[in-house]
Amino acid sequence: MKKRLAILDRDRCQPRLCDYQCIKFCPRVRTGDETIIIGEDGKPIISEELCVGCGICIKRCPFDAITIIGLPEKLEEPTHRYGINGFVLYGLPVPTAGKVTGILGQNGIGKSTAVNILSGTLKPNLGKEKIEWDEILKYYAGSALHGYLEGVSKRKIKTSQKPQYVDMIPRKFKGKVWDLLSKTDERGVLMELLSKLDITGIVDRRIEELSGGELQRVALAACIARDADFYFIDEISPYLDIYQRIKAAHIIRELAEKKAVMVVEHDLAILDLLADVVHIAYGTPGAFGVITHPKGIRVGINEYLKGFLREENVRIRTEAIEFEVHAPQPAKDILSLLEYGQFSKKYEDGFELIAEGGEIRKGEVTGIVGPNGIGKSTFIKILAGEIEPTTGKIDMNIKVSYKPQYIKADETIAVADLLRSITKQFDTSYYQTEILRPLQLERLLNQSVNELSGGELQRVAIAACLSHQADLYLLDEPSAHLDVEQRVLATKVIRRFAENNKVTAMVVDHDIYMIDMLSDRLLVFEGQPMLNGEVYGPFDMREGMNRFLKNVGITFRRDEETKRPRVNKLDSRLDRAQKAEGEYYYTMDKSY
């Protein structure tokens, strides 16, 4: 008999409002079976043994609270389950001293559950209501995890974690940066970390005054400064530019020479640089997750992009994620949307942005790249009309829609009501298929905006930006807090929206993969962060990427199998050769 999971989202389930539609229309219940009964809390309990998977309860539930899933035959026993009709996790990643172990998968697929088990804050119940450690250790006897879990059971494993959402730190800690970090320096490496992460100058500032990038580096320093056996680092890339991501990756690799380090990272270029091996996590978000055995980092990422896991014989995606082999050729005869002359913006702290004259074309997507603190958001805000330039003027005789870098969720309005208030297209089939469905917003429509997670809020903000009637759409860091799947979908939505509606989009982002898939041309920002910035371009992709990466001092090669960009090791043979040729980005990898 095929394994079947019945998942009930208890937060969504509202029996008083639906009068148990799932029970009334279940064909097995009508024949007298107790396939669905009412639990002690008044919510339905679905028998996975009696359920035939007809899907009628799914369609009848007005709150999308039920998920019925047929599982692959080869799955082992569950690692952990959150009660009857709750989320199920299969498999665990294996921490290994001397290596960086990566976890790659969608949000809501069980990565946090796995880490909670490995850190000792959650006891794996093997899908049972009650279980003791003796039974758990017997189940894992002979496996690579047995010794580790035995240490967890005896509380001999000390862990250190960097949280995913660093912008929540000011809510939990008040005071100066030094007050926070000095308490974590158990290895005596704090001063070295401050220097490597370029945060020495902010130790006397208050936590609530820090930017997102500063909070990210403070959180990383706090995690690594502790003396632990197992370090878990949940996303280092949000709010960090490519320079800072590379530095953070090198620091983590140094830590892993002696310690067991596990990372979740959705920037695939950084994950490729960081990890030695990777576990792929697949399944249905919020319902079940499967964590594979470890794979070599190149093989694992390539299989994930192709959507087919060879060893497990499982297809996790209907379409492969593809990259351009060569830089897109500049299009000819494209009409100009906006031409602007030189302008500047100077702040009281001394920072000044200078933009040479430029042209924005109709129907194009322009990527914007450069380090943090160089004026990218300032440039976008001037185009959006949020701030005025100090010198020069832009005649914006066009309509502009703007998604800021930092999104606040103070509104108690439902997502559907928010979007419906912006666009008359909300109830059309086009809006459903081109915006809501690919951005995975259908299940969020009845939730309040202020209840959303960072990734959910980001997707709503992208949809809200594209919902406005405009000629120019400005999106500042749309990849933040999105997993790989969501980044690809968001990229397709923005790209297709610009093409179908013949409008222009400008996107600031630090994810090289996203910029690569999204952009027709590039604006490159140069200068000294926090002191001055200059805007150059737009350039075609090849010229723009070569100029940008030359400033960064890193080179990329293309994986021959998937054409994805991969970071070359600094001063490697290929790195030196590409720098000598001035080709920092579009070289094909034939080194294996």
Coordinates of C-alpha atoms in Angstrom, one line a residue:
M1 CA 0.0 0.0 0.0
K2 CA 1.3 3.4 -0.9
K3 CA 2.3 5.6 2.0
R4 CA 0.0 8.6 2.4
L5 CA 0.2 11.8 4.5
A6 CA -2.7 13.9 5.6
I7 CA -1.6 17.3 6.8
L8 CA -3.9 19.8 8.6
D9 CA -2.8 23.4 9.0
R10 CA -4.3 24.0 12.4
D11 CA -3.9 27.8 12.2
R12 CA -5.9 27.9 9.0
C13 CA -8.6 25.4 10.0
Q14 CA -11.8 27.2 11.1
P15 CA -14.5 24.6 11.8
R16 CA -17.0 27.1 13.2
L17 CA -17.0 29.0 9.9
C18 CA -17.1 26.0 7.6
D19 CA -19.2 23.6 9.6
Y20 CA -16.9 20.7 8.9
Q21 CA -17.1 20.6 5.1
C22 CA -14.3 18.0 5.0
I23 CA -16.3 15.5 7.0
K24 CA -19.6 16.2 5.3
F25 CA -18.3 15.5 1.8
C26 CA -15.8 12.7 2.5
P27 CA -17.0 9.6 0.6
R28 CA -15.5 7.2 3.1
V29 CA -17.3 8.9 6.0
R30 CA -20.6 8.7 4.0
T31 CA -20.1 4.9 3.8
G32 CA -19.7 4.7 7.6
D33 CA -15.9 4.7 8.0
E34 CA -14.3 7.1 10.5
T35 CA -11.9 8.5 8.0
I36 CA -12.3 12.0 9.4
I37 CA -13.4 12.5 13.0
I38 CA -13.6 15.6 15.3
G39 CA -10.7 15.8 17.8
E40 CA -10.7 17.1 21.4
D41 CA -9.8 20.6 20.2
G42 CA -12.8 20.6 17.9
K43 CA -10.7 20.3 14.8
P44 CA -10.8 17.3 12.4
I45 CA -8.4 14.4 12.6
I46 CA -7.8 12.6 9.2
S47 CA -6.9 8.9 9.3
E48 CA -4.0 8.3 6.9
E49 CA -4.8 4.5 6.9
L50 CA -8.4 5.0 5.8
C51 CA -7.9 8.0 3.5
V52 CA -8.0 6.9 -0.2
G53 CA -6.6 10.2 -1.5
C54 CA -9.6 11.3 -3.5
G55 CA -8.9 15.0 -2.7
I56 CA -12.5 16.0 -2.1
C57 CA -11.8 17.4 1.3
I58 CA -8.9 19.5 -0.1
K59 CA -11.3 21.1 -2.6
R60 CA -14.1 21.5 -0.2
C61 CA -12.0 23.2 2.6
P62 CA -12.6 27.0 2.2
F63 CA -9.4 27.8 4.1
D64 CA -6.9 25.6 2.2
A65 CA -6.1 23.9 5.5
I66 CA -5.8 20.3 4.2
T67 CA -3.0 18.7 2.2
I68 CA -3.1 15.0 1.1
I69 CA 0.2 13.7 -0.2
G70 CA 1.2 10.3 -1.7
L71 CA 4.8 9.6 -0.6
P72 CA 7.6 7.9 -2.5
E73 CA 7.7 4.1 -1.7
K74 CA 11.4 4.1 -0.7
L75 CA 11.1 6.5 2.2
E76 CA 12.3 5.3 5.6
E77 CA 10.6 5.8 8.9
P78 CA 9.9 9.4 9.9
T79 CA 12.6 11.2 11.8
H80 CA 10.1 13.5 13.5
R81 CA 6.5 14.4 13.3
Y82 CA 4.6 17.2 15.0
G83 CA 1.6 15.2 16.2
I84 CA -1.3 13.8 14.3
N85 CA -1.8 15.3 10.8
G86 CA 1.3 17.5 11.5
F87 CA 4.5 18.2 9.5
V88 CA 6.8 15.2 9.0
L89 CA 10.6 15.2 8.5
Y90 CA 12.4 12.3 6.9
G91 CA 16.2 12.1 7.3
L92 CA 18.8 14.3 9.0
P93 CA 22.0 16.0 7.7
V94 CA 25.2 14.8 9.2
P95 CA 27.6 17.3 10.9
T96 CA 31.2 16.5 10.2
A97 CA 34.2 18.1 12.0
G98 CA 36.6 19.7 9.5
K99 CA 33.9 20.3 6.9
V100 CA 31.2 22.8 6.0
T101 CA 28.0 20.9 5.4
G102 CA 25.4 22.7 3.4
I103 CA 21.6 22.3 3.3
L104 CA 19.8 23.3 0.1
G105 CA 16.0 23.5 -0.2
Q106 CA 12.9 25.5 0.0
N107 CA 11.7 27.4 3.0
G108 CA 9.2 25.4 5.2
I109 CA 10.7 22.1 4.2
G110 CA 12.2 21.1 7.6
K111 CA 15.6 22.6 7.8
S112 CA 14.9 24.3 11.1
T113 CA 13.5 21.1 12.5
A114 CA 16.6 19.2 11.6
V115 CA 18.9 21.8 13.2
N116 CA 16.7 21.9 16.4
I117 CA 17.3 18.1 16.6
L118 CA 21.0 18.3 16.0
S119 CA 21.3 21.1 18.6
G120 CA 19.5 19.2 21.2
T121 CA 16.5 21.5 21.6
L122 CA 14.1 18.9 19.9
K123 CA 14.1 15.2 20.5
P124 CA 13.4 13.2 17.3
N125 CA 10.3 11.1 18.0
L126 CA 10.5 8.8 14.9
G127 CA 6.8 9.6 14.2
K128 CA 5.6 8.2 17.6
E129 CA 3.7 10.0 20.4
K130 CA 6.2 8.9 23.1
I131 CA 9.8 7.7 22.7
E132 CA 12.9 7.4 24.8
W133 CA 16.5 8.1 23.8
D134 CA 17.4 4.3 24.1
E135 CA 14.9 3.6 21.2
I136 CA 16.2 6.5 19.2
L137 CA 19.8 5.5 19.5
K138 CA 18.9 1.9 18.7
Y139 CA 17.3 3.1 15.4
Y140 CA 20.4 5.0 14.5
A141 CA 22.9 2.3 15.5
G142 CA 25.5 1.7 12.9
S143 CA 24.8 5.0 11.1
A144 CA 27.0 8.1 10.9
L145 CA 24.6 9.9 13.2
H146 CA 24.7 7.5 16.1
G147 CA 27.7 8.9 17.9
Y148 CA 26.6 12.5 17.4
L149 CA 23.0 11.9 18.7
E150 CA 24.4 9.9 21.6
G151 CA 26.4 13.1 22.5
V152 CA 23.2 15.2 22.1
S153 CA 21.2 12.8 24.4
K154 CA 23.8 13.2 27.1
R155 CA 24.0 16.9 26.6
K156 CA 27.7 16.8 25.7
I157 CA 27.2 18.7 22.4
K158 CA 27.5 22.4 22.6
T159 CA 26.0 24.4 19.7
S160 CA 26.1 28.0 18.4
Q161 CA 23.5 29.3 16.0
K162 CA 23.2 32.4 13.8
P163 CA 19.5 33.2 13.3
Q164 CA 18.0 33.7 9.8
Y165 CA 16.2 36.9 10.5
V166 CA 18.8 39.2 11.9
D167 CA 16.5 42.2 11.8
M168 CA 14.7 40.6 14.8
I169 CA 17.8 41.1 17.0
P170 CA 17.0 44.7 18.1
R171 CA 13.7 43.4 19.5
K172 CA 15.5 41.0 21.8
F173 CA 18.6 43.0 22.8
K174 CA 18.9 46.6 23.7
G175 CA 22.3 48.3 24.2
K176 CA 25.6 48.7 22.4
V177 CA 27.2 46.3 20.0
W178 CA 30.2 45.8 22.3
D179 CA 27.9 44.8 25.2
L180 CA 26.4 42.1 23.0
L181 CA 29.6 40.8 21.4
S182 CA 31.8 40.8 24.5
K183 CA 29.6 38.2 26.2
T184 CA 30.1 35.8 23.3
D185 CA 34.0 35.8 23.1
E186 CA 34.5 32.3 24.4
R187 CA 37.3 31.5 21.9
G188 CA 39.2 34.8 22.3
V189 CA 38.9 35.6 18.6
L190 CA 36.5 38.6 18.8
M191 CA 39.0 41.3 17.9
E192 CA 40.2 39.4 14.9
L193 CA 36.6 38.8 13.8
L194 CA 35.7 42.5 14.1
S195 CA 38.6 43.4 11.9
K196 CA 37.9 40.7 9.2
L197 CA 34.2 41.6 9.1
D198 CA 34.9 45.4 9.0
I199 CA 32.7 46.2 12.1
T200 CA 35.4 47.6 14.4
G201 CA 34.0 51.1 13.9
I202 CA 30.5 50.2 15.0
V203 CA 31.1 48.6 18.4
D204 CA 30.1 51.7 20.3
R205 CA 26.8 52.1 18.4
R206 CA 23.5 50.8 19.7
I207 CA 22.1 47.7 18.2
E208 CA 18.8 49.4 17.1
E209 CA 20.9 51.9 15.1
L210 CA 22.5 49.3 12.8
S211 CA 21.7 48.7 9.2
G212 CA 20.7 45.2 8.0
G213 CA 24.2 44.5 6.7
E214 CA 25.8 45.6 10.0
L215 CA 23.4 43.4 12.0
Q216 CA 24.2 40.4 9.8
R217 CA 27.9 40.8 10.4
V218 CA 27.4 41.3 14.2
A219 CA 25.3 38.2 14.3
L220 CA 27.9 36.2 12.5
A221 CA 30.7 37.4 14.8
A222 CA 28.6 36.5 17.9
C223 CA 28.0 33.0 16.6
I224 CA 31.6 32.2 15.6
A225 CA 33.1 33.8 18.7
R226 CA 31.4 31.1 20.9
D227 CA 33.2 27.9 21.8
A228 CA 31.0 25.1 20.4
D229 CA 31.1 21.6 18.9
F230 CA 28.5 22.4 16.2
Y231 CA 27.9 25.7 14.5
F232 CA 24.8 26.3 12.5
I233 CA 24.7 29.4 10.3
D234 CA 21.3 30.2 8.8
E235 CA 21.9 32.5 5.7
I236 CA 24.8 34.9 5.6
S237 CA 23.9 36.6 2.4
P238 CA 20.8 38.8 3.2
Y239 CA 21.8 42.5 3.3
L240 CA 25.5 41.7 2.5
D241 CA 27.1 42.8 -0.8
I242 CA 29.3 40.4 -2.8
Y243 CA 32.5 41.6 -1.1
Q244 CA 31.1 41.0 2.3
R245 CA 29.6 37.6 1.3
I246 CA 33.0 36.4 0.1
K247 CA 34.7 37.6 3.3
A248 CA 32.1 35.9 5.5
A249 CA 32.5 32.6 3.4
H250 CA 36.3 32.6 4.0
I251 CA 35.8 33.2 7.8
I252 CA 33.4 30.3 8.0
R253 CA 35.7 28.0 6.1
E254 CA 38.5 28.8 8.5
L255 CA 36.2 27.9 11.4
A256 CA 35.4 24.6 9.7
E257 CA 39.0 23.5 9.7
K258 CA 38.6 22.4 13.3
K259 CA 34.8 22.5 14.0
A260 CA 31.6 21.0 12.5
V261 CA 29.8 23.7 10.6
M262 CA 26.4 23.5 8.9
V263 CA 25.0 26.3 6.7
V264 CA 21.7 27.1 5.0
E265 CA 22.3 29.4 2.1
H266 CA 20.1 30.4 -0.8
D267 CA 22.8 32.3 -2.8
L268 CA 24.1 29.3 -4.8
A269 CA 27.4 31.0 -5.8
I270 CA 28.2 31.5 -2.1
L271 CA 27.0 28.0 -1.1
D272 CA 29.2 26.6 -3.8
L273 CA 32.2 28.5 -2.4
L274 CA 31.4 27.7 1.3
A275 CA 30.4 24.0 1.4
D276 CA 32.3 20.8 1.0
V277 CA 29.1 18.6 0.8
V278 CA 25.4 19.4 0.6
H279 CA 22.2 17.7 1.6
I280 CA 19.2 18.5 -0.6
A281 CA 15.9 19.0 1.2
Y282 CA 12.8 18.4 -0.9
G283 CA 9.1 17.8 -0.3
T284 CA 6.0 20.0 0.2
P285 CA 6.5 23.1 2.3
G286 CA 4.5 23.0 5.5
A287 CA 3.6 19.3 4.9
F288 CA 6.7 17.1 4.7
G289 CA 10.4 17.3 4.0
V290 CA 13.0 14.8 3.0
I291 CA 16.7 15.4 3.6
T292 CA 19.0 13.4 1.3
H293 CA 22.3 11.7 2.0
P294 CA 25.3 14.1 1.5
K295 CA 26.4 14.9 -2.1
G296 CA 29.5 16.5 -3.4
I297 CA 28.8 20.3 -3.6
R298 CA 29.0 20.5 -7.4
V299 CA 26.9 17.4 -8.0
G300 CA 24.3 18.4 -5.4
I301 CA 23.8 22.0 -6.7
N302 CA 23.7 20.7 -10.3
E303 CA 21.1 18.1 -9.5
Y304 CA 19.0 20.7 -7.6
L305 CA 19.1 23.0 -10.6
K306 CA 18.1 20.2 -13.0
G307 CA 15.3 19.2 -10.7
F308 CA 16.2 15.5 -10.7
L309 CA 18.0 13.7 -7.8
R310 CA 19.8 10.8 -9.5
E311 CA 20.6 8.7 -6.5
E312 CA 17.2 9.0 -5.0
N313 CA 15.5 8.7 -8.5
V314 CA 13.2 11.6 -7.5
R315 CA 12.1 14.6 -9.6
I316 CA 11.7 17.7 -7.4
R317 CA 10.8 20.2 -10.2
T318 CA 9.2 19.9 -13.6
E319 CA 11.6 22.3 -15.2
A320 CA 15.3 22.8 -14.9
I321 CA 16.7 26.2 -13.9
E322 CA 18.8 27.4 -16.8
F323 CA 21.4 30.1 -17.3
E324 CA 22.6 32.0 -20.4
V325 CA 25.8 30.5 -21.9
H326 CA 26.9 33.9 -23.1
A327 CA 26.0 37.5 -22.2
P328 CA 22.8 38.6 -23.9
Q329 CA 23.5 40.8 -26.9
P330 CA 22.4 44.4 -26.6
A331 CA 19.0 44.9 -28.4
K332 CA 18.8 47.4 -31.2
D333 CA 16.1 50.0 -32.0
I334 CA 14.7 50.1 -28.4
L335 CA 12.9 53.3 -27.6
S336 CA 14.1 55.4 -24.7
L337 CA 11.9 55.7 -21.7
L338 CA 14.0 58.3 -19.8
E339 CA 17.1 60.3 -20.3
Y340 CA 18.7 62.1 -17.4
G341 CA 21.7 64.5 -17.1
Q342 CA 24.3 64.6 -14.4
F343 CA 23.0 64.9 -10.8
S344 CA 24.4 64.4 -7.3
K345 CA 23.2 63.9 -3.8
K346 CA 25.2 64.9 -0.7
Y347 CA 24.3 64.0 2.9
E348 CA 25.2 65.7 6.1
D349 CA 27.6 62.8 7.1
G350 CA 29.7 63.7 4.0
F351 CA 28.7 60.9 1.7
E352 CA 28.1 62.1 -1.9
L353 CA 26.7 60.2 -4.9
I354 CA 27.5 61.5 -8.4
A355 CA 25.6 60.1 -11.4
E356 CA 26.7 60.9 -14.9
G357 CA 24.0 61.3 -17.5
G358 CA 22.3 58.1 -18.7
E359 CA 19.4 56.5 -20.6
I360 CA 16.7 54.1 -19.4
R361 CA 15.1 52.1 -22.2
K362 CA 11.5 50.9 -22.6
G363 CA 10.9 47.2 -22.0
E364 CA 14.3 46.5 -20.5
V365 CA 15.4 45.1 -17.1
T366 CA 18.5 46.9 -15.9
G367 CA 20.5 45.3 -13.1
I368 CA 22.2 47.5 -10.5
V369 CA 25.4 46.2 -8.8
G370 CA 28.0 47.5 -6.4
P371 CA 29.0 47.3 -2.8
N372 CA 26.9 48.4 0.1
G373 CA 27.1 52.0 1.2
I374 CA 27.9 53.2 -2.3
G375 CA 24.6 54.9 -3.2
K376 CA 22.5 52.3 -5.0
S377 CA 19.4 52.8 -2.8
T378 CA 19.9 56.6 -2.9
F379 CA 19.9 56.4 -6.7
I380 CA 16.7 54.4 -6.7
K381 CA 15.0 56.7 -4.2
I382 CA 15.8 59.7 -6.4
L383 CA 14.3 58.0 -9.4
A384 CA 11.3 57.0 -7.2
G385 CA 10.8 60.7 -6.1
E386 CA 11.4 59.7 -2.5
I387 CA 14.3 62.2 -2.1
E388 CA 15.6 65.2 -4.1
P389 CA 19.1 65.4 -5.6
T390 CA 21.4 68.1 -4.3
T391 CA 22.5 69.3 -7.7
G392 CA 20.9 68.6 -11.1
K393 CA 17.3 67.6 -11.8
I394 CA 15.5 64.6 -13.3
D395 CA 12.3 65.3 -15.2
M396 CA 10.3 62.3 -14.3
N397 CA 7.3 62.6 -16.6
I398 CA 6.6 59.0 -16.1
K399 CA 4.8 56.9 -13.5
V400 CA 7.0 55.0 -11.1
S401 CA 6.4 52.1 -8.7
Y402 CA 9.0 51.4 -6.0
K403 CA 9.7 48.5 -3.7
P404 CA 12.2 49.6 -0.9
Q405 CA 15.0 47.6 0.5
Y406 CA 13.7 47.4 4.0
I407 CA 10.0 46.4 4.2
K408 CA 7.9 47.3 7.2
A409 CA 4.8 45.3 8.1
D410 CA 2.7 47.4 10.4
E411 CA -0.6 47.0 8.6
T412 CA -3.2 44.6 9.9
I413 CA -4.9 44.4 6.5
A414 CA -5.2 41.0 4.8
V415 CA -2.9 40.4 1.8
A416 CA -5.8 40.1 -0.6
D417 CA -7.3 43.4 0.6
L418 CA -3.9 45.1 0.2
L419 CA -3.4 43.9 -3.3
R420 CA -7.0 44.5 -4.3
S421 CA -6.7 48.1 -3.1
I422 CA -3.8 48.6 -5.5
T423 CA -5.0 47.0 -8.7
K424 CA -8.3 46.4 -10.5
Q425 CA -6.6 43.4 -12.1
F426 CA -6.6 41.4 -8.8
D427 CA -9.5 39.1 -9.7
T428 CA -8.5 38.5 -13.4
S429 CA -7.0 35.3 -14.6
Y430 CA -3.9 37.1 -15.8
Y431 CA -3.1 38.4 -12.4
Q432 CA -3.7 35.0 -10.8
T433 CA -1.4 33.2 -13.3
E434 CA 1.3 35.8 -13.8
I435 CA 1.6 37.3 -10.3
L436 CA -0.2 35.4 -7.5
R437 CA 0.6 31.8 -8.4
P438 CA 4.3 32.1 -9.4
L439 CA 5.0 34.2 -6.3
Q440 CA 3.2 31.5 -4.2
L441 CA 0.8 34.0 -2.6
E442 CA -2.5 32.2 -3.0
R443 CA -2.2 30.6 0.5
L444 CA -1.3 33.9 2.1
L445 CA -4.3 36.0 0.8
N446 CA -6.3 35.7 4.0
Q447 CA -3.4 36.4 6.3
S448 CA -2.7 39.8 7.8
V449 CA 0.4 41.6 6.4
N450 CA 1.9 42.1 9.9
E451 CA 1.8 38.3 10.5
L452 CA 4.0 37.3 7.6
S453 CA 7.6 36.0 7.7
G454 CA 10.4 37.8 6.0
G455 CA 10.2 35.7 2.8
E456 CA 6.4 36.0 2.7
L457 CA 6.5 39.7 3.2
Q458 CA 9.1 40.1 0.4
R459 CA 6.9 38.2 -2.1
V460 CA 3.9 40.4 -1.2
A461 CA 6.0 43.5 -1.6
I462 CA 7.1 42.4 -5.1
A463 CA 3.5 41.7 -6.0
A464 CA 2.4 45.1 -4.6
C465 CA 5.1 46.9 -6.6
L466 CA 4.1 45.2 -9.9
S467 CA 0.4 45.8 -9.1
H468 CA 0.7 49.6 -9.6
Q469 CA 0.2 51.0 -13.1
A470 CA 3.6 52.5 -14.0
D471 CA 6.2 52.9 -16.7
L472 CA 9.2 52.2 -14.5
Y473 CA 9.4 49.6 -11.7
L474 CA 12.1 49.9 -9.1
L475 CA 12.9 46.9 -6.9
D476 CA 15.6 47.1 -4.2
E477 CA 16.9 43.7 -3.2
P478 CA 13.9 41.5 -4.1
S479 CA 15.9 38.3 -3.3
A480 CA 16.3 39.0 0.4
H481 CA 14.9 36.1 2.5
L482 CA 13.7 34.1 -0.6
D483 CA 14.8 30.5 -1.1
V484 CA 16.3 29.4 -4.4
E485 CA 12.9 28.3 -5.9
Q486 CA 11.3 31.6 -4.9
R487 CA 14.2 33.6 -6.3
V488 CA 13.9 31.9 -9.7
L489 CA 10.1 32.4 -9.7
A490 CA 10.4 36.0 -8.7
T491 CA 13.0 36.5 -11.5
K492 CA 10.6 35.0 -14.0
V493 CA 7.7 37.1 -12.8
I494 CA 9.7 40.4 -13.0
R495 CA 11.2 39.5 -16.4
R496 CA 7.9 38.3 -17.9
F497 CA 6.0 41.3 -16.5
A498 CA 8.4 43.7 -18.2
E499 CA 8.3 41.9 -21.5
N500 CA 4.5 41.3 -21.6
N501 CA 3.6 44.9 -20.5
K502 CA 6.4 46.6 -22.4
V503 CA 7.5 48.4 -19.2
T504 CA 10.9 49.0 -17.7
A505 CA 12.3 47.5 -14.5
M506 CA 15.5 48.4 -12.5
V507 CA 16.6 45.8 -9.9
V508 CA 19.2 46.3 -7.2
D509 CA 20.5 42.9 -5.9
H510 CA 23.6 41.2 -4.7
D511 CA 22.7 37.6 -5.9
I512 CA 24.8 37.2 -9.0
Y513 CA 22.6 34.3 -10.2
M514 CA 19.5 36.5 -10.0
I515 CA 21.1 39.4 -11.8
D516 CA 22.5 37.1 -14.4
M517 CA 19.0 35.6 -15.2
L518 CA 17.2 38.9 -15.0
S519 CA 19.1 41.7 -16.6
D520 CA 19.5 43.0 -20.1
R521 CA 22.0 45.7 -19.1
L522 CA 23.9 46.7 -15.9
L523 CA 24.5 49.9 -14.0
V524 CA 27.8 49.6 -12.1
F525 CA 28.4 51.7 -8.9
E526 CA 32.0 52.4 -7.9
G527 CA 33.7 54.5 -5.3
Q528 CA 34.5 54.3 -1.5
P529 CA 31.6 52.9 0.6
M530 CA 30.2 55.4 3.1
L531 CA 32.3 58.2 1.5
N532 CA 31.5 58.6 -2.2
G533 CA 29.8 56.8 -5.0
E534 CA 29.7 57.1 -8.8
V535 CA 27.3 55.6 -11.3
Y536 CA 28.5 54.2 -14.6
G537 CA 26.5 52.7 -17.5
P538 CA 24.2 51.1 -18.3
F539 CA 26.6 48.6 -20.0
D540 CA 25.8 45.4 -21.9
M541 CA 26.1 42.3 -19.6
R542 CA 29.6 41.3 -20.5
E543 CA 31.1 44.7 -20.2
G544 CA 29.2 45.5 -17.0
M545 CA 30.0 42.2 -15.2
N546 CA 33.6 42.3 -16.2
R547 CA 33.9 45.9 -14.8
F548 CA 32.0 45.1 -11.6
L549 CA 33.9 41.9 -10.8
K550 CA 37.3 43.5 -11.6
N551 CA 36.5 46.0 -8.8
V552 CA 35.5 43.1 -6.5
G553 CA 38.7 41.2 -7.4
I554 CA 37.0 37.8 -8.0
T555 CA 36.4 35.8 -11.1
F556 CA 33.6 33.4 -12.1
R557 CA 33.6 30.4 -14.4
R558 CA 30.6 28.7 -16.0
D559 CA 29.8 25.1 -15.0
E560 CA 29.9 23.2 -18.3
E561 CA 26.9 21.0 -17.3
T562 CA 24.4 23.7 -16.1
K563 CA 26.1 26.9 -17.3
R564 CA 25.7 28.3 -13.7
P565 CA 28.4 30.8 -12.5
R566 CA 30.9 29.4 -10.0
V567 CA 33.4 31.4 -8.0
N568 CA 37.1 30.7 -8.7
K569 CA 39.4 30.2 -5.8
L570 CA 41.4 33.4 -5.2
D571 CA 44.8 33.3 -7.0
S572 CA 44.1 29.8 -8.6
R573 CA 45.4 29.1 -12.1
L574 CA 42.0 29.9 -13.6
D575 CA 41.6 33.0 -11.5
R576 CA 44.9 34.3 -12.7
A577 CA 44.3 33.4 -16.3
Q578 CA 40.9 35.1 -16.5
K579 CA 42.2 38.2 -14.8
A580 CA 45.0 38.4 -17.4
E581 CA 42.4 38.1 -20.2
G582 CA 40.0 40.6 -18.6
E583 CA 37.3 37.9 -18.7
Y584 CA 35.9 37.7 -15.2
Y585 CA 32.5 36.0 -15.8
Y586 CA 31.9 34.2 -19.1
T587 CA 34.6 31.5 -19.2
M588 CA 33.4 27.9 -19.5
D589 CA 34.7 25.4 -16.9
K590 CA 36.4 22.4 -18.5
S591 CA 38.7 21.7 -15.6
Y592 CA 37.2 18.4 -14.5

